[in-house]
PDB file of C-alpha atoms in Angstrom:
ATOM      1  CA  MET A   1     -41.787 -17.230   7.097  1.00  0.00           C
ATOM      2  CA  ASP A   2     -42.400 -17.756  10.967  1.00  0.00           C
ATOM      3  CA  GLY A   3     -40.912 -15.413  12.228  1.00  0.00           C
ATOM      4  CA  THR A   4     -38.481 -17.147  13.388  1.00  0.00           C
ATOM      5  CA  LEU A   5     -34.174 -16.371  12.766  1.00  0.00           C
ATOM      6  CA  SER A   6     -32.015 -19.469  11.347  1.00  0.00           C
ATOM      7  CA  ALA A   7     -28.518 -19.228  13.783  1.00  0.00           C
ATOM      8  CA  VAL A   8     -25.719 -18.537  11.560  1.00  0.00           C
ATOM      9  CA  SER A   9     -22.292 -18.968  12.635  1.00  0.00           C
ATOM     10  CA  PHE A  10     -19.945 -15.987  13.176  1.00  0.00           C
ATOM     11  CA  ASP A  11     -16.668 -16.746  11.528  1.00  0.00           C
ATOM     12  CA  LEU A  12     -13.769 -15.509  12.388  1.00  0.00           C
ATOM     13  CA  SER A  13      -9.776 -16.089  11.008  1.00  0.00           C
ATOM     14  CA  VAL A  14      -6.289 -15.799  12.079  1.00  0.00           C
ATOM     15  CA  TRP A  15      -3.866 -14.977   9.226  1.00  0.00           C
ATOM     16  CA  ALA A  16       0.305 -15.251   9.855  1.00  0.00           C
ATOM     17  CA  LEU A  17       1.349 -12.662   7.534  1.00  0.00           C
ATOM     18  CA  THR A  18       4.859 -11.188   7.333  1.00  0.00           C
ATOM     19  CA  ASP A  19       5.257  -8.192   8.625  1.00  0.00           C
ATOM     20  CA  GLY A  20       4.361  -5.233   7.546  1.00  0.00           C
ATOM     21  CA  ALA A  21       1.230  -7.063   5.917  1.00  0.00           C
ATOM     22  CA  THR A  22      -1.949  -4.660   5.504  1.00  0.00           C
ATOM     23  CA  PRO A  23      -5.496  -5.206   5.956  1.00  0.00           C
ATOM     24  CA  GLU A  24      -5.805  -5.685   2.303  1.00  0.00           C
ATOM     25  CA  ASP A  25      -2.739  -8.024   2.292  1.00  0.00           C
ATOM     26  CA  VAL A  26      -5.274  -9.749   4.585  1.00  0.00           C
ATOM     27  CA  ARG A  27      -8.269  -9.425   2.526  1.00  0.00           C
ATOM     28  CA  ALA A  28      -6.267 -10.906  -0.966  1.00  0.00           C
ATOM     29  CA  ALA A  29      -5.368 -14.026   1.167  1.00  0.00           C
ATOM     30  CA  VAL A  30      -8.647 -14.487   2.115  1.00  0.00           C
ATOM     31  CA  GLN A  31      -9.823 -14.202  -1.010  1.00  0.00           C
ATOM     32  CA  ARG A  32      -7.179 -16.547  -2.673  1.00  0.00           C
ATOM     33  CA  CYS A  33      -7.949 -18.943   0.500  1.00  0.00           C
ATOM     34  CA  ARG A  34     -11.906 -19.105  -1.023  1.00  0.00           C
ATOM     35  CA  GLN A  35     -10.814 -19.312  -4.629  1.00  0.00           C
ATOM     36  CA  GLY A  36      -9.000 -22.753  -3.529  1.00  0.00           C
ATOM     37  CA  GLN A  37      -5.102 -21.303  -3.598  1.00  0.00           C
ATOM     38  CA  HIS A  38      -3.542 -22.269  -0.860  1.00  0.00           C
ATOM     39  CA  SER A  39       0.531 -22.309  -0.347  1.00  0.00           C
ATOM     40  CA  GLU A  40       2.434 -25.335  -0.375  1.00  0.00           C
ATOM     41  CA  ARG A  41       4.121 -24.959   2.856  1.00  0.00           C
ATOM     42  CA  GLN A  42       4.534 -25.933   7.020  1.00  0.00           C
ATOM     43  CA  PRO A  43       2.624 -24.420   9.345  1.00  0.00           C
ATOM     44  CA  ASP A  44       3.457 -20.895  10.305  1.00  0.00           C
ATOM     45  CA  PRO A  45       4.767 -21.542  14.094  1.00  0.00           C
ATOM     46  CA  ARG A  46       2.464 -18.854  15.091  1.00  0.00           C
ATOM     47  CA  LEU A  47      -0.343 -20.651  14.199  1.00  0.00           C
ATOM     48  CA  VAL A  48       1.055 -23.714  15.282  1.00  0.00           C
ATOM     49  CA  ALA A  49       0.847 -21.971  18.979  1.00  0.00           C
ATOM     50  CA  PHE A  50      -2.646 -20.208  18.760  1.00  0.00           C
ATOM     51  CA  TYR A  51      -4.611 -23.659  17.355  1.00  0.00           C
ATOM     52  CA  ARG A  52      -2.727 -25.697  20.793  1.00  0.00           C
ATOM     53  CA  ALA A  53      -4.109 -22.318  22.890  1.00  0.00           C
ATOM     54  CA  ILE A  54      -7.631 -21.910  21.862  1.00  0.00           C
ATOM     55  CA  THR A  55      -8.076 -25.915  21.387  1.00  0.00           C
ATOM     56  CA  ALA A  56      -6.670 -26.390  25.005  1.00  0.00           C
ATOM     57  CA  ARG A  57      -9.533 -24.131  26.081  1.00  0.00           C
ATOM     58  CA  TYR A  58     -12.028 -25.302  23.529  1.00  0.00           C
ATOM     59  CA  PRO A  59     -11.318 -28.720  22.414  1.00  0.00           C
ATOM     60  CA  ASP A  60     -12.789 -29.026  18.583  1.00  0.00           C
ATOM     61  CA  ARG A  61     -11.341 -33.093  18.893  1.00  0.00           C
ATOM     62  CA  PRO A  62     -13.704 -34.041  20.058  1.00  0.00           C
ATOM     63  CA  ALA A  63     -16.720 -30.828  20.715  1.00  0.00           C
ATOM     64  CA  GLY A  64     -17.395 -31.218  24.220  1.00  0.00           C
ATOM     65  CA  PRO A  65     -20.740 -29.811  25.926  1.00  0.00           C
ATOM     66  CA  GLY A  66     -20.798 -26.291  25.193  1.00  0.00           C
ATOM     67  CA  SER A  67     -18.531 -26.361  22.685  1.00  0.00           C
ATOM     68  CA  PRO A  68     -18.046 -22.930  20.664  1.00  0.00           C
ATOM     69  CA  TRP A  69     -17.538 -24.032  17.747  1.00  0.00           C
ATOM     70  CA  ALA A  70     -20.562 -24.256  14.982  1.00  0.00           C
ATOM     71  CA  VAL A  71     -18.302 -26.376  12.306  1.00  0.00           C
ATOM     72  CA  LEU A  72     -16.070 -29.093  13.401  1.00  0.00           C
ATOM     73  CA  PRO A  73     -12.899 -29.696  13.294  1.00  0.00           C
ATOM     74  CA  LEU A  74     -11.595 -26.189  12.885  1.00  0.00           C
ATOM     75  CA  HIS A  75     -10.085 -25.492   9.236  1.00  0.00           C
ATOM     76  CA  THR A  76      -6.146 -25.749   9.423  1.00  0.00           C
ATOM     77  CA  ALA A  77      -4.154 -24.106   7.222  1.00  0.00           C
ATOM     78  CA  ALA A  78      -0.157 -23.084   6.378  1.00  0.00           C
ATOM     79  CA  ASP A  79      -1.225 -19.494   6.922  1.00  0.00           C
ATOM     80  CA  HIS A  80      -4.342 -19.438   8.680  1.00  0.00           C
ATOM     81  CA  ILE A  81      -7.112 -20.784  10.343  1.00  0.00           C
ATOM     82  CA  GLU A  82     -10.957 -20.508  10.575  1.00  0.00           C
ATOM     83  CA  LEU A  83     -13.098 -20.271  13.283  1.00  0.00           C
ATOM     84  CA  LYS A  84     -17.003 -20.889  12.626  1.00  0.00           C
ATOM     85  CA  LEU A  85     -18.286 -20.085  16.503  1.00  0.00           C
ATOM     86  CA  ASP A  86     -21.705 -20.957  17.433  1.00  0.00           C
ATOM     87  CA  PRO A  87     -23.900 -17.639  17.247  1.00  0.00           C
ATOM     88  CA  GLY A  88     -24.696 -18.064  21.435  1.00  0.00           C
ATOM     89  CA  CYS A  89     -21.116 -18.838  22.516  1.00  0.00           C
ATOM     90  CA  PRO A  90     -19.783 -16.745  25.866  1.00  0.00           C
ATOM     91  CA  ASP A  91     -17.969 -13.354  24.809  1.00  0.00           C
ATOM     92  CA  GLN A  92     -15.359 -14.387  26.683  1.00  0.00           C
ATOM     93  CA  VAL A  93     -14.908 -16.899  23.577  1.00  0.00           C
ATOM     94  CA  LEU A  94     -14.225 -13.633  21.717  1.00  0.00           C
ATOM     95  CA  LEU A  95     -11.817 -12.274  23.967  1.00  0.00           C
ATOM     96  CA  ASP A  96      -9.740 -15.296  24.332  1.00  0.00           C
ATOM     97  CA  ILE A  97      -9.734 -15.594  20.408  1.00  0.00           C
ATOM     98  CA  GLU A  98      -8.612 -11.887  19.659  1.00  0.00           C
ATOM     99  CA  GLY A  99      -6.082 -12.292  22.897  1.00  0.00           C
ATOM    100  CA  LEU A 100      -4.684 -14.888  21.390  1.00  0.00           C
ATOM    101  CA  ALA A 101      -4.468 -13.770  18.001  1.00  0.00           C
ATOM    102  CA  GLY A 102      -2.353 -10.602  19.834  1.00  0.00           C
ATOM    103  CA  GLU A 103      -0.006 -13.096  21.509  1.00  0.00           C
ATOM    104  CA  CYS A 104       0.759 -14.583  18.924  1.00  0.00           C
ATOM    105  CA  ARG A 105       1.068 -12.525  16.138  1.00  0.00           C
ATOM    106  CA  LEU A 106      -1.584 -12.664  13.701  1.00  0.00           C
ATOM    107  CA  MET A 107      -4.033 -10.615  12.134  1.00  0.00           C
ATOM    108  CA  LEU A 108      -7.402 -11.245  12.807  1.00  0.00           C
ATOM    109  CA  PHE A 109     -10.124 -11.705   9.923  1.00  0.00           C
ATOM    110  CA  ASP A 110     -13.777 -11.055  10.522  1.00  0.00           C
ATOM    111  CA  ALA A 111     -16.060 -12.315   7.958  1.00  0.00           C
ATOM    112  CA  GLN A 112     -19.180 -10.704   8.711  1.00  0.00           C
ATOM    113  CA  ASP A 113     -17.417  -7.308   7.253  1.00  0.00           C
ATOM    114  CA  GLY A 114     -15.009  -7.537   6.092  1.00  0.00           C
ATOM    115  CA  SER A 115     -12.683  -5.880   8.807  1.00  0.00           C
ATOM    116  CA  VAL A 116      -9.045  -6.647   9.915  1.00  0.00           C
ATOM    117  CA  TYR A 117      -7.570  -6.391  12.974  1.00  0.00           C
ATOM    118  CA  PRO A 118      -3.700  -6.808  13.547  1.00  0.00           C
ATOM    119  CA  PRO A 119      -1.859  -7.947  16.313  1.00  0.00           C
ATOM    120  CA  PRO A 120      -1.571  -5.368  19.618  1.00  0.00           C
ATOM    121  CA  SER A 121       1.435  -4.754  18.969  1.00  0.00           C
ATOM    122  CA  ALA A 122       1.598  -3.684  15.676  1.00  0.00           C
ATOM    123  CA  ARG A 123      -1.170  -0.908  16.171  1.00  0.00           C
ATOM    124  CA  MET A 124       1.302   1.004  18.449  1.00  0.00           C
ATOM    125  CA  PRO A 125       3.351   3.243  16.903  1.00  0.00           C
ATOM    126  CA  GLY A 126       6.964   2.201  17.458  1.00  0.00           C
TER     127      GLY A 126
END
């Protein structure tokens, strides 16, 4: 070892699950995805809106200079989108992802520690 650290991506995913889904539901969906189990259905409209908005700000096909993406194109499925971010991406990219996930009513999964963040409206008592 020469004392240098290798850069690894910072991985997030956004999930379009049913209303009332819990963090445990998201973690179970992540596990099914990792095992190659994917549902055969049309993409959730909330994901389509999120994908269009985030790639309008940060294109993934092709990526331009200064792209925040470590892996392209973004992995999209009917119920989720995986976002592998370059470790040096600006904090604003994370804020944009979080904001758009909230606007689109998507659950945000942090692969680094398994945290799940529901959309802001789901966090507030109704």
